[in-house]
Short mmCIF file of N, CA and C in Angstrom, two decimals:
data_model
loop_
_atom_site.label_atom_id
_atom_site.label_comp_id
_atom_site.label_asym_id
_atom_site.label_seq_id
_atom_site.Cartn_x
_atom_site.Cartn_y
_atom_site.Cartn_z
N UNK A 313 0.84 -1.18 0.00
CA UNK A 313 0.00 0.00 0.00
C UNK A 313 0.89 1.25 0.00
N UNK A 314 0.24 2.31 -0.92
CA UNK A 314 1.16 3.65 -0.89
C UNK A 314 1.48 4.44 0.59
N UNK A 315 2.51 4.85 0.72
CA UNK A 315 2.47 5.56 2.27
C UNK A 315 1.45 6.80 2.27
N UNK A 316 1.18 7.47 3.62
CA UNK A 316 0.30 8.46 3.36
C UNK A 316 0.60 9.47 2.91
N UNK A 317 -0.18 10.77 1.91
CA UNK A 317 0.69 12.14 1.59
C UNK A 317 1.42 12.85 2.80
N UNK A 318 2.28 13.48 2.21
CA UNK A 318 3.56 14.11 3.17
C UNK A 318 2.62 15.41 4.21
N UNK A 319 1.45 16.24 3.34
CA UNK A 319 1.49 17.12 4.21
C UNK A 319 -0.41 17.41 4.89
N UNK A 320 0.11 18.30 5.82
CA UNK A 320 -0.83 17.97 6.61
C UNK A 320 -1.79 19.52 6.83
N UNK A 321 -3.14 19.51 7.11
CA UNK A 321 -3.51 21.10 7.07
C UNK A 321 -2.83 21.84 7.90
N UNK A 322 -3.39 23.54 7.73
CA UNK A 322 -3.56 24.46 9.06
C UNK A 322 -3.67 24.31 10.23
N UNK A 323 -3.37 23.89 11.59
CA UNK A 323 -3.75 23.47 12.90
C UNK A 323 -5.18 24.31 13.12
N UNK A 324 -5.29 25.90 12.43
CA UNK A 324 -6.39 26.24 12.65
C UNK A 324 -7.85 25.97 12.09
N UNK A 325 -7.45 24.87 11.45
CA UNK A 325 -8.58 24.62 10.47
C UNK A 325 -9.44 23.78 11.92
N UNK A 326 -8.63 23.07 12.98
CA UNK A 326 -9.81 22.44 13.92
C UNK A 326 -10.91 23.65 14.35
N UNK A 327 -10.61 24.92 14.51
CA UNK A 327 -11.16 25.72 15.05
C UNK A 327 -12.31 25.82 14.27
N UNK A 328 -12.00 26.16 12.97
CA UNK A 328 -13.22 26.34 11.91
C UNK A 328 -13.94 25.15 11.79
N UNK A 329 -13.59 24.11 12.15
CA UNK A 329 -14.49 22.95 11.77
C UNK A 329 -15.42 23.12 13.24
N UNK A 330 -14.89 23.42 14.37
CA UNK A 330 -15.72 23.43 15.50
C UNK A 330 -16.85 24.57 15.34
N UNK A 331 -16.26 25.31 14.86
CA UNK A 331 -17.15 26.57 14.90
C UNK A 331 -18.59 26.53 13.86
N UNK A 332 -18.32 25.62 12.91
CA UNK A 332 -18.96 25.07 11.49
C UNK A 332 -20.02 24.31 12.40
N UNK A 333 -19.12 23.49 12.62
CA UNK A 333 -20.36 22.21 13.72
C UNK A 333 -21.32 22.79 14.28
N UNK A 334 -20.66 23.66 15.93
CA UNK A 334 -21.14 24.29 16.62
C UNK A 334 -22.91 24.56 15.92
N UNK A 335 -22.26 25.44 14.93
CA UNK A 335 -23.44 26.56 14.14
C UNK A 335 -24.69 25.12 13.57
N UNK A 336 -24.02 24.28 13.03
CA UNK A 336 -25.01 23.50 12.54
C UNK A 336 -25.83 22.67 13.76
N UNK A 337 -25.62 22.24 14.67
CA UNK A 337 -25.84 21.62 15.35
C UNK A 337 -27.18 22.23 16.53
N UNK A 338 -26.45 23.46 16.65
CA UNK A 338 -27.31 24.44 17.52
C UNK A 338 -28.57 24.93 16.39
N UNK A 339 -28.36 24.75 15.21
CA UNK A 339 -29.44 25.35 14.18
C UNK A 339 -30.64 23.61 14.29
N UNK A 340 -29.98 22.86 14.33
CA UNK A 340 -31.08 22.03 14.48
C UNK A 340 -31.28 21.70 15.39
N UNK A 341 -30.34 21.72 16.57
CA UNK A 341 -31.67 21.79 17.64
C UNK A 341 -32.42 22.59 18.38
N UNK A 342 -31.87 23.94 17.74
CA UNK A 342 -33.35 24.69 17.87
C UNK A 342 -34.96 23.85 16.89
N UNK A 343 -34.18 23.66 15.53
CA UNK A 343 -35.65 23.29 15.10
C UNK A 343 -36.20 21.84 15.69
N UNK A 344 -35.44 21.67 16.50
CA UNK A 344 -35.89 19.83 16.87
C UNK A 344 -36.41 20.40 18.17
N UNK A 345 -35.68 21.21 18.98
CA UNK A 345 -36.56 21.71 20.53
C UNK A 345 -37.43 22.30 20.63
N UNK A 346 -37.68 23.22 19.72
CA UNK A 346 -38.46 24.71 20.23
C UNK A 346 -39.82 23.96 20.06
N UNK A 347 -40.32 23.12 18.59
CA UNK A 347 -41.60 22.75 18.96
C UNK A 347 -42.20 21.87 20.16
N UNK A 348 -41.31 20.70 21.00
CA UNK A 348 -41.90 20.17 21.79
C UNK A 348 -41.68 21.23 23.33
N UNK A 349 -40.66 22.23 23.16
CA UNK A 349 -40.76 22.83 24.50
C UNK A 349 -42.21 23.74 24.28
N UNK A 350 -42.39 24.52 23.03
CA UNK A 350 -43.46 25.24 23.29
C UNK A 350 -45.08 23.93 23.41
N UNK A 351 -45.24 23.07 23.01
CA UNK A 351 -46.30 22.30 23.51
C UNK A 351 -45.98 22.04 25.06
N UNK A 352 -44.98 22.01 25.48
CA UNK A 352 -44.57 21.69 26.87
C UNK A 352 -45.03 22.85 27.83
N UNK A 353 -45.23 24.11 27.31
CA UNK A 353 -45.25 25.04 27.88
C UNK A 353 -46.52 25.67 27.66
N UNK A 354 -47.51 25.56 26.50
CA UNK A 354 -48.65 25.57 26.33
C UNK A 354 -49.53 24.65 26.75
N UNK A 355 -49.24 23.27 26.58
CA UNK A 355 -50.00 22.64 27.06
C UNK A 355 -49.98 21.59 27.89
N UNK A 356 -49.43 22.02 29.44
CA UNK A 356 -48.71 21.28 30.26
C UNK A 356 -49.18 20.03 31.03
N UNK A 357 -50.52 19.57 29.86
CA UNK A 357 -50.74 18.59 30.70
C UNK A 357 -50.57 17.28 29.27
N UNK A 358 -49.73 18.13 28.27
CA UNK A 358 -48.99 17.14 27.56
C UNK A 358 -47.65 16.93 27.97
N UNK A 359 -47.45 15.75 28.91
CA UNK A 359 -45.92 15.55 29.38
C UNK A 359 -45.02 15.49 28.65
N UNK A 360 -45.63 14.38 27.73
CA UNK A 360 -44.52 13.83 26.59
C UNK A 360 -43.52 14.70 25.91
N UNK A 361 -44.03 15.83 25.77
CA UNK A 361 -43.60 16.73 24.68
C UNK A 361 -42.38 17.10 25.56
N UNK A 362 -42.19 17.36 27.29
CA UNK A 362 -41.06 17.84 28.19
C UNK A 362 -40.22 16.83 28.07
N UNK A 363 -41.14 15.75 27.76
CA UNK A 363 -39.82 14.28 27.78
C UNK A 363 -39.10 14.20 26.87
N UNK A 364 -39.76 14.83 25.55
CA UNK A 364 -39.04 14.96 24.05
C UNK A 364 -38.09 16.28 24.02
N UNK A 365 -38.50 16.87 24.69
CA UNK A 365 -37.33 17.98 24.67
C UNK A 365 -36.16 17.73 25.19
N UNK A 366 -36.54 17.02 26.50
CA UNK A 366 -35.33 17.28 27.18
C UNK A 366 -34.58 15.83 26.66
N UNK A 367 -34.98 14.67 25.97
CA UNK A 367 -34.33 13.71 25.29
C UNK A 367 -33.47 14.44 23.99
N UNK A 368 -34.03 15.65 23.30
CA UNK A 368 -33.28 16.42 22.25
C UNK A 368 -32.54 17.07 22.91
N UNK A 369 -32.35 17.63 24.00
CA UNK A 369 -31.48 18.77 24.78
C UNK A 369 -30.10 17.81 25.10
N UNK A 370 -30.47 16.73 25.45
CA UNK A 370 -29.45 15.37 25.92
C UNK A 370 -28.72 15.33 24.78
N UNK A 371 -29.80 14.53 23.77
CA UNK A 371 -28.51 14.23 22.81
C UNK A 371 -27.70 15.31 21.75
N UNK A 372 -28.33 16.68 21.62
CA UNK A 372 -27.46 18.24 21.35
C UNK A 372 -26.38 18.00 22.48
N UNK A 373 -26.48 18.04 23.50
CA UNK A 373 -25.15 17.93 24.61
C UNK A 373 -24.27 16.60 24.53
N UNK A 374 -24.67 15.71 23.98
CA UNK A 374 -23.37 14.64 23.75
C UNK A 374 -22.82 14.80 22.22
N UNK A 375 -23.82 15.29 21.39
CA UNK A 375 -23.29 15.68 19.91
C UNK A 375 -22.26 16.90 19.89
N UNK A 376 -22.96 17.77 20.79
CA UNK A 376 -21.70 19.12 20.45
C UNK A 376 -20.48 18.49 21.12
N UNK A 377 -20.33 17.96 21.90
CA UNK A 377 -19.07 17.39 22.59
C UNK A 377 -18.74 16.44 22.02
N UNK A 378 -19.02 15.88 21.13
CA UNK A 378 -18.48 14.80 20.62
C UNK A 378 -17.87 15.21 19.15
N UNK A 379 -18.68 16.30 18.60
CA UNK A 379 -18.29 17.46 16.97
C UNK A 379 -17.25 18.36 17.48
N UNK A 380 -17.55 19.08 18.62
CA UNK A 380 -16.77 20.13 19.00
C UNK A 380 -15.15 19.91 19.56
N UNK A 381 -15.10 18.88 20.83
CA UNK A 381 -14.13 18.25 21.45
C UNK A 381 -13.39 17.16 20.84
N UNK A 382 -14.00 16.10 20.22
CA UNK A 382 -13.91 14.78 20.25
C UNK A 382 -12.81 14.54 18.68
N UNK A 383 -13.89 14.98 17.93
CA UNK A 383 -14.04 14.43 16.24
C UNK A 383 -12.97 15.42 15.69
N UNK A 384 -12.66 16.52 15.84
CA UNK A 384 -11.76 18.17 15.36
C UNK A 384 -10.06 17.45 15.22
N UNK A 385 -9.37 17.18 16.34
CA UNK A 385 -8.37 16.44 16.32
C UNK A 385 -8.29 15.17 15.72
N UNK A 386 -9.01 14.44 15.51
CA UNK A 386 -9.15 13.24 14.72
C UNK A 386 -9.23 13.45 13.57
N UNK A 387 -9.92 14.03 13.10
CA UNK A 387 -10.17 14.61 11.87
C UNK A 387 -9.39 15.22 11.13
N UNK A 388 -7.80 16.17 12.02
CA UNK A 388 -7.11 16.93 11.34
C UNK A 388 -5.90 16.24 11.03
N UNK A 389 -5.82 14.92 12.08
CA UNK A 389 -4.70 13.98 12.18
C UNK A 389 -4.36 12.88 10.83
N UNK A 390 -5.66 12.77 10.33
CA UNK A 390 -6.25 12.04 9.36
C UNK A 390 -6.33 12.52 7.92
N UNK A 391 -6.25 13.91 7.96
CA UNK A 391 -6.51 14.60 6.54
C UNK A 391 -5.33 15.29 6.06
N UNK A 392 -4.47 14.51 4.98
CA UNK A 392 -3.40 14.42 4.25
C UNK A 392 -3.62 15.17 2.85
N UNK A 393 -2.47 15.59 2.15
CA UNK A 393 -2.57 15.55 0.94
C UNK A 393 -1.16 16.00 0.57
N UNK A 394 -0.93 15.73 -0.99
CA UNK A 394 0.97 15.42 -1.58
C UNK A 394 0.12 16.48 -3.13
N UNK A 395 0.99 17.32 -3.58
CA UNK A 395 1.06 17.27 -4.81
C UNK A 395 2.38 16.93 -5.15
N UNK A 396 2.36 16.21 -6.27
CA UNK A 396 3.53 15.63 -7.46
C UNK A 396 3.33 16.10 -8.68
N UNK A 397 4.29 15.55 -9.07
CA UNK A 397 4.45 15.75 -10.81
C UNK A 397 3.35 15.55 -11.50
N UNK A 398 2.69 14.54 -11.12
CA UNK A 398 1.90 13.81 -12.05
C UNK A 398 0.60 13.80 -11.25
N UNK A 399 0.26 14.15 -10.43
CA UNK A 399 -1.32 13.68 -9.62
C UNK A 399 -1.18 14.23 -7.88
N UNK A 400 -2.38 14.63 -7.66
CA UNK A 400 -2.50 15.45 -6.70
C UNK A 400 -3.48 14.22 -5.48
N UNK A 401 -2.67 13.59 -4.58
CA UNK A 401 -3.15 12.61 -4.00
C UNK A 401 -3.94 13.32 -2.67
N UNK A 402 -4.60 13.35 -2.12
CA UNK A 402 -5.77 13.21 -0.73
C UNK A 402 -6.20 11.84 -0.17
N UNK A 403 -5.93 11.97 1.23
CA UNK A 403 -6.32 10.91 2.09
C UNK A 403 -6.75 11.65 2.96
N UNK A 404 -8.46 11.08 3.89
CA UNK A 404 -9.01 11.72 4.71
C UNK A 404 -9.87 10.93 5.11
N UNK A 405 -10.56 11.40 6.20
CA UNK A 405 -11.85 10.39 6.77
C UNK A 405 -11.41 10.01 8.43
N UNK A 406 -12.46 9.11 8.93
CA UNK A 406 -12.34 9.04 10.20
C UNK A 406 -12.50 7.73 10.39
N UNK A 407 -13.78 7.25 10.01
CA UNK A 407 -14.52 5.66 10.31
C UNK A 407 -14.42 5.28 8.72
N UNK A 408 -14.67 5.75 7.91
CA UNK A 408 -14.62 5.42 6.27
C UNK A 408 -13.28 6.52 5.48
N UNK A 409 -12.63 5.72 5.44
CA UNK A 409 -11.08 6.42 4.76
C UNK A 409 -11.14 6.71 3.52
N UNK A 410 -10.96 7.54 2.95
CA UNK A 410 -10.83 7.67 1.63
C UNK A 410 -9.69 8.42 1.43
N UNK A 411 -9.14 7.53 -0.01
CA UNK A 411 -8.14 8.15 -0.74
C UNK A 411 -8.59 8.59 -2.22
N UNK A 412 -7.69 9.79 -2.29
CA UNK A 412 -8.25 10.06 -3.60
C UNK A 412 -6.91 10.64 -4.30
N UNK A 413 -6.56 9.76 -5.78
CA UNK A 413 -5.63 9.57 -6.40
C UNK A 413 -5.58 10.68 -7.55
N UNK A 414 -5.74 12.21 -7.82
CA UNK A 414 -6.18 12.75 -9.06
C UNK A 414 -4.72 12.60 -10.21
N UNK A 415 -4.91 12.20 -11.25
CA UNK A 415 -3.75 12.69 -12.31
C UNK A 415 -4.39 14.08 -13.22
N UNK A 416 -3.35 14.75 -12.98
CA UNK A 416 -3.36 15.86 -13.56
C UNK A 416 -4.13 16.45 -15.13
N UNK A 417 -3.98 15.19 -15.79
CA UNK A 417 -4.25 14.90 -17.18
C UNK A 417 -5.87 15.15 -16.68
N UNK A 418 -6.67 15.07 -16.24
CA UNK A 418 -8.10 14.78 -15.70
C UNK A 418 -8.48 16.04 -15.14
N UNK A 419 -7.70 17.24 -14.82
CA UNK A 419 -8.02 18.20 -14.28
C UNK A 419 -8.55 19.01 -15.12
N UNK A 420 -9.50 19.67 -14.57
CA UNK A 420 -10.21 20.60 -15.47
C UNK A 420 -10.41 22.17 -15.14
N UNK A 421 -10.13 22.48 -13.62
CA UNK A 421 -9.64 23.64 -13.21
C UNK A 421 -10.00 23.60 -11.53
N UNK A 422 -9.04 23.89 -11.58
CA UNK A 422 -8.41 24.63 -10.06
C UNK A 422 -9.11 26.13 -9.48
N UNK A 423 -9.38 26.32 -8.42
CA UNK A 423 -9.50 27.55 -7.37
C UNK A 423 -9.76 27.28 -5.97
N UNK A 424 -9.72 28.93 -5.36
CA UNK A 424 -9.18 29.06 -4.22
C UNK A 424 -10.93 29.71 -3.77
N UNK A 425 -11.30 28.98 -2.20
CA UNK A 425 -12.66 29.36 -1.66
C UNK A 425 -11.95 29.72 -0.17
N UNK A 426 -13.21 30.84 -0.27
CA UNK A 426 -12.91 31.49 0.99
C UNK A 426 -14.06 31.52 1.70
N UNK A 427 -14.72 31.54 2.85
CA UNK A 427 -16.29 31.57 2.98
C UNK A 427 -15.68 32.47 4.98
N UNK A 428 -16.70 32.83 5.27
CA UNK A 428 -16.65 33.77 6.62
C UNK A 428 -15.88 33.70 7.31
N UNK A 429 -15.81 32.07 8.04
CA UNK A 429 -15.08 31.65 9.20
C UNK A 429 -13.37 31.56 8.57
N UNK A 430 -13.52 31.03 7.90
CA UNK A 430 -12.28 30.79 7.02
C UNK A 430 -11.53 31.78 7.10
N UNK A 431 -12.38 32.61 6.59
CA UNK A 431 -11.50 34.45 6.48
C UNK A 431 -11.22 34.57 7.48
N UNK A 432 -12.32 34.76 8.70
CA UNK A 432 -11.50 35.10 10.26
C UNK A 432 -10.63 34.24 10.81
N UNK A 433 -10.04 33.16 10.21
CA UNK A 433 -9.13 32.71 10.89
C UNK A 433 -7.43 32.49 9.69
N UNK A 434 -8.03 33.24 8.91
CA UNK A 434 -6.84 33.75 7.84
C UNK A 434 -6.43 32.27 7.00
N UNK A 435 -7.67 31.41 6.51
CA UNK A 435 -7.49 30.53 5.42
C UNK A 435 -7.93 30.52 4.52
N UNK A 436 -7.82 29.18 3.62
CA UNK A 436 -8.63 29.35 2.77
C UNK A 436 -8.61 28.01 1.99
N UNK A 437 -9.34 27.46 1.19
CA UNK A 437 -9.94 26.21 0.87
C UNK A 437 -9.19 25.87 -1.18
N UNK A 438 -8.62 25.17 -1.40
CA UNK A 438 -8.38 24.65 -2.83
C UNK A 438 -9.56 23.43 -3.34
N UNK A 439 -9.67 24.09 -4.75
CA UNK A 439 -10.55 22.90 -5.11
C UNK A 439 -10.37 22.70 -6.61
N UNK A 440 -10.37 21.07 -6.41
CA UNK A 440 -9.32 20.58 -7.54
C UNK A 440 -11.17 20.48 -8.31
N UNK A 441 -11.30 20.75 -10.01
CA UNK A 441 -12.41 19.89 -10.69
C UNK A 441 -11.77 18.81 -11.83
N UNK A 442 -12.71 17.74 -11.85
CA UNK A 442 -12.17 16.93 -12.57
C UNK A 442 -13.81 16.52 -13.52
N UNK A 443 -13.56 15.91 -14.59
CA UNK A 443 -15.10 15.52 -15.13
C UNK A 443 -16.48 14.93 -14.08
N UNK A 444 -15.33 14.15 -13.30
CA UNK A 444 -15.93 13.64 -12.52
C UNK A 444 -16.38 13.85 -10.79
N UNK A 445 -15.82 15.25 -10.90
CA UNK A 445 -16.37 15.59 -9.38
C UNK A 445 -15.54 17.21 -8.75
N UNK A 446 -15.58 17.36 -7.77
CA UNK A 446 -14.98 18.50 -7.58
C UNK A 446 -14.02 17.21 -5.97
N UNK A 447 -12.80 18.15 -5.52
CA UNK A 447 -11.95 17.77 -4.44
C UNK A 447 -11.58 19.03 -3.96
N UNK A 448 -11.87 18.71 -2.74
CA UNK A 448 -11.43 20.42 -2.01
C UNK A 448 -10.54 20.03 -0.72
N UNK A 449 -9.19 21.00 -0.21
CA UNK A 449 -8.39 21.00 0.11
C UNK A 449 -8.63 21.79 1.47
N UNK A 450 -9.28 22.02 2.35
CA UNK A 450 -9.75 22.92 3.15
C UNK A 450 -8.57 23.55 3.80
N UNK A 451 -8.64 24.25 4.66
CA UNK A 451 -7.69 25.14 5.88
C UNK A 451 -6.27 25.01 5.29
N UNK A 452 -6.03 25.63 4.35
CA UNK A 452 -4.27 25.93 4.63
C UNK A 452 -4.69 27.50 4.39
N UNK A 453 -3.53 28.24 4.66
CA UNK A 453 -2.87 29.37 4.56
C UNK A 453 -2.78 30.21 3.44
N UNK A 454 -3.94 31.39 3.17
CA UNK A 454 -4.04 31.95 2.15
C UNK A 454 -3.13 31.82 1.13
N UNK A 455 -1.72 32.38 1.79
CA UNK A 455 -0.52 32.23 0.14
C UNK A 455 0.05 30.46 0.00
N UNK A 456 -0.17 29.96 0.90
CA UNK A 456 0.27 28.65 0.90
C UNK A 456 -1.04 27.93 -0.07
N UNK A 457 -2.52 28.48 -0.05
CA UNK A 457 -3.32 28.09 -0.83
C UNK A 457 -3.37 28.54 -2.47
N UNK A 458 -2.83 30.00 -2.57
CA UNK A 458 -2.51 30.15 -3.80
C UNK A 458 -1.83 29.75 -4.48
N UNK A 459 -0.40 29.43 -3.44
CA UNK A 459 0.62 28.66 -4.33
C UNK A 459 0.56 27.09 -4.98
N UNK A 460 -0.53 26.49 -3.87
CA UNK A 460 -0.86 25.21 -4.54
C UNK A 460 -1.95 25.06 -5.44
N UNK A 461 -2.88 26.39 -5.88
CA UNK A 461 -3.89 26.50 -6.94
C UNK A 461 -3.01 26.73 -8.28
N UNK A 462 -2.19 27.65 -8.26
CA UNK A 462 -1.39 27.99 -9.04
C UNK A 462 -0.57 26.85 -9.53
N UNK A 463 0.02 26.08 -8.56
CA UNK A 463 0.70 25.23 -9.07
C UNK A 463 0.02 23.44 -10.29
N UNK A 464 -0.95 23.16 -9.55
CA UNK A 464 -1.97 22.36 -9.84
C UNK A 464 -2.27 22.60 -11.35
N UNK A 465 -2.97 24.12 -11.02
CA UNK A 465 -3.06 24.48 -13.00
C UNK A 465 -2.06 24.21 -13.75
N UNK A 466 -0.68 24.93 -13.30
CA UNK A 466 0.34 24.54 -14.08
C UNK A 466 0.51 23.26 -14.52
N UNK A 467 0.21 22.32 -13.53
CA UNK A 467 1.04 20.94 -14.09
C UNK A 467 -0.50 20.29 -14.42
N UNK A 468 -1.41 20.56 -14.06
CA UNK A 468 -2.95 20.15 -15.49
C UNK A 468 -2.24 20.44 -16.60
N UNK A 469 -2.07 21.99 -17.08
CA UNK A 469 -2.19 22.50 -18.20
C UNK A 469 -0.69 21.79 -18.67
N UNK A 470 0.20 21.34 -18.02
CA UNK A 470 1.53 20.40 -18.27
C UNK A 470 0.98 19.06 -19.45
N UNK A 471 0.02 18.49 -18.43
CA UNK A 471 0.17 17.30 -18.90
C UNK A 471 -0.70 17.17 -20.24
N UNK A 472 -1.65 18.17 -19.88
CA UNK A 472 -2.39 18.05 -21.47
C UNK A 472 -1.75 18.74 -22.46
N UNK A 473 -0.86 19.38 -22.34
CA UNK A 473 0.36 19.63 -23.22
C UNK A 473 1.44 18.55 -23.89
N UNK A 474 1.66 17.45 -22.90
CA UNK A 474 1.98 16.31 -22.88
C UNK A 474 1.48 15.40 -24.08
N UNK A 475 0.36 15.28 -24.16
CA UNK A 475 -0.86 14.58 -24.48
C UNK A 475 -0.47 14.90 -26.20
#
């Protein structure tokens, strides 16, 4: 089996992934709480609905700790990637691993994403397209992200020169 790619993200990218979570997590369980607390509170001689809340309030409190604390370091330990001459390799995942092998010849264009959190913590995201899908490079370092968008095109536009 191939060894894993050499390099590894931003350390600050755990932050943005917590902060990502955080936001999603708290967005649904507002929409999963608010309706059984307000029957709980309107109509208090429906119990069930206090039992359903506070069973959603439970498991929001073992999920954010488990997205926020748990999964961030695992996640960053795990998510690799190499560019070469010839193909831009990614390995990532936690419970289901995936590698992903791109050759250059297959590339169809390269750029650089930036979205809110990202910005406030001074990164920014690469994303490889290929016919067959898009691959994105999350949390490195604005010029460290340009230099590997930049570079990527180059050696696409290499190999179909090649060709």
């Amino acid at each position: 089996m191939r060894e894993m790619p050499a390099n590894q993200l931003n350390p600050r990218i755990k932050s943005v992934w917590r902060i990502n979570d955080a936001i999603w997590i708290a967005v649904s369980f507002l929409c999963c709480f608010l309706p059984f607390a307000i029957i709980a509170l309107v109509a208090p001689e429906e119990a069930w609905a206090g039992v359903v809340a506070l069973i959603v309030a439970i498991v929001f409190a073992a999920l954010l700790v488990l997205c926020v604390v748990v999964l961030p370091p695992i996640r960053y330990a795990r998510w690799r990637y190499e560019l070469t001459l010839d193909y831009l390799d990614i390995a990532r995942g936690i419970f289901w691993r995936k590698r992903f092998v791109i050759p250059f010849i297959r590339v169809q264009n390269t750029d650089t994403r930036q979205g809110p959190i990202l910005r406030a913590f001074g990164l920014s995201s690469v994303t490889v397209a290929t016919a067959a899908g898009e691959h994105e490079i999350p949390g490195l370092g604005i010029e460290e992200a340009d230099v590997l968008r930049d570079r990527a095109a180059e050696l696409a536009r290499l190999a179909r020169e090649d060709v």
